Amino acid sequence: MSVQEPAVRLEHDALGTVEVPANRCWGAQTQRSLQNFAIGAERMPEEIIRAFALLKKAAALANRELGRLDEDRCRRITAACDEILDHRWDEEFPLKVWQTGSGTQSNMNVNEVVAHLCTRMDPAAPEVHPNDHVNMSQSSNDTFPTALHIAAVLALEDTLFPALGKIIAVLRRLEAENEDVIKIGRTHLQDAVPLRFSQEISGWRASLERDREMLEAALGKLCGLALGGTAVGTGLNAPPDFGERAAAALAAVTGKPFRSEANKFHALTSKGELVFAHGALKALAADLMKIANDVRWLASGPRCGLGEITIPENEPGSSIMPGKVNPTQCEAVTMIAVQVMGNDAAVGVAASQGNFELNVFMPVIAYNFLQSVRLLADGMDSFRKNCLEGLRADRERMKEYLDRSLMLVTCLTPRIGYEKAAQVALLAHREGLSLREAVLRAGLLTEEEYDGLVDPAKMV
């Protein structure tokens, strides 16, 4: 008969012994968190776990340089972190967002998994302890805000910016393709004076470029790290230059300009940099909502709407109305924008909870910030590929609206005055005349004079 493997093993912490599933790499504190915080379905974001792995690797390298950690333990800790970064142990990080506000249990989850992996590598080697070695020179109070900043920087630079750059490039192409298209402008949802369709698109593009500039401004602040402050910002139990060395190691590993935050008391309790950065994400969400709404209004129809542009027909739009196609990509973008705006409120309120020497709402900040980045990046990619790349101007419809517009009268005001121009526009509207017919009926201009003045190409 084969010997059955035990289902659990015993792990211990300061409070005593805990049963842990035998096939798991986590320890007692992770298990207690699973039992005590069975709340919701939202797990600690993957980006935070990866940031912790980078942080623990950098901390081990710094501790080795400072002579606090021996070469063998450093080698095994950094190797374990690399395995985590390679997604080999994703299921070993099951903890929920809704835990202690400092993120202590997630810090210990990483510490325990790294220590366990070190033992697996060489069971006969000296012990790697979760607290004494993996967490050396650190506290959850400085590691979680550090991981939060690392995750935010990587998410913005490596996930959001590529998606943003691609959508800007498509808008720039659409600009060039529609340079010769003149259409009627609209303000207050009412007819206004003409503009080039390329000029309208340029407004969309410039808005997204400005959003990127604001996010780039936020990045510099996010690169400051709390690591080295330990429990309350004093750096107790950490060498004086540990924060600087660990930040330098992180910069070397990631290629990002991370640095040690000068004032650790600020770094532990204030989350202003994240509020600032998420505000820029909210600005991006607001501009994307505006663009998506413009696109779906301009594409409304096909027969009873504006119909100035066409967008790809990706799927049937109705379960009852055959042939209906809806602007679904626009709707997805606008829903994402609403979610990001809600996340911004959560981030702002959470950041205000910096009581004394520590903010205790950090997991919910992490969850909302990183969700916003993911949604915006994915949403921009989808909107670009499934809508904007196939957007086309209906030149005939645009010209029809342009020719019918009464707001072309604006170019006559220098010649006939504002009041007479207004009277002519009202006459044309009430009696169903063209602007040209109304001007001639009123005897204000000759045909030649009107045709010489009213030229939409001169008005853009």
CSV table of C-alpha atoms in Angstrom, one decimal, residues 8 21 27 41 58 122 125 140 151 166 186 212 217 227 256 286 289 292 386-387 437:
chain,number,residue,atom,x,y,z
A,8,VAL,CA,-1.9,19.7,5.9
A,21,PRO,CA,-2.5,23.0,3.1
A,27,GLY,CA,2.9,30.0,6.0
A,41,ALA,CA,-13.8,38.1,-4.4
A,58,ALA,CA,16.4,44.6,-4.3
A,122,ASP,CA,18.2,23.4,-0.9
A,125,ALA,CA,21.1,24.8,3.5
A,140,SER,CA,5.2,46.2,6.1
A,151,ALA,CA,3.4,48.8,-9.3
A,166,LYS,CA,-1.1,53.7,-30.3
A,186,ARG,CA,-21.5,72.2,-33.3
A,212,ARG,CA,0.0,61.8,-21.3
A,217,ALA,CA,4.6,64.6,-14.6
A,227,LEU,CA,11.7,51.7,1.7
A,256,LYS,CA,13.1,52.8,-13.9
A,286,ALA,CA,-12.9,62.2,-19.1
A,289,MET,CA,-15.5,59.7,-22.7
A,292,ALA,CA,-16.3,58.2,-27.6
A,386,ASN,CA,-12.4,47.8,-33.2
A,387,CYS,CA,-13.6,51.3,-33.9
A,437,GLU,CA,-32.4,82.6,-50.7
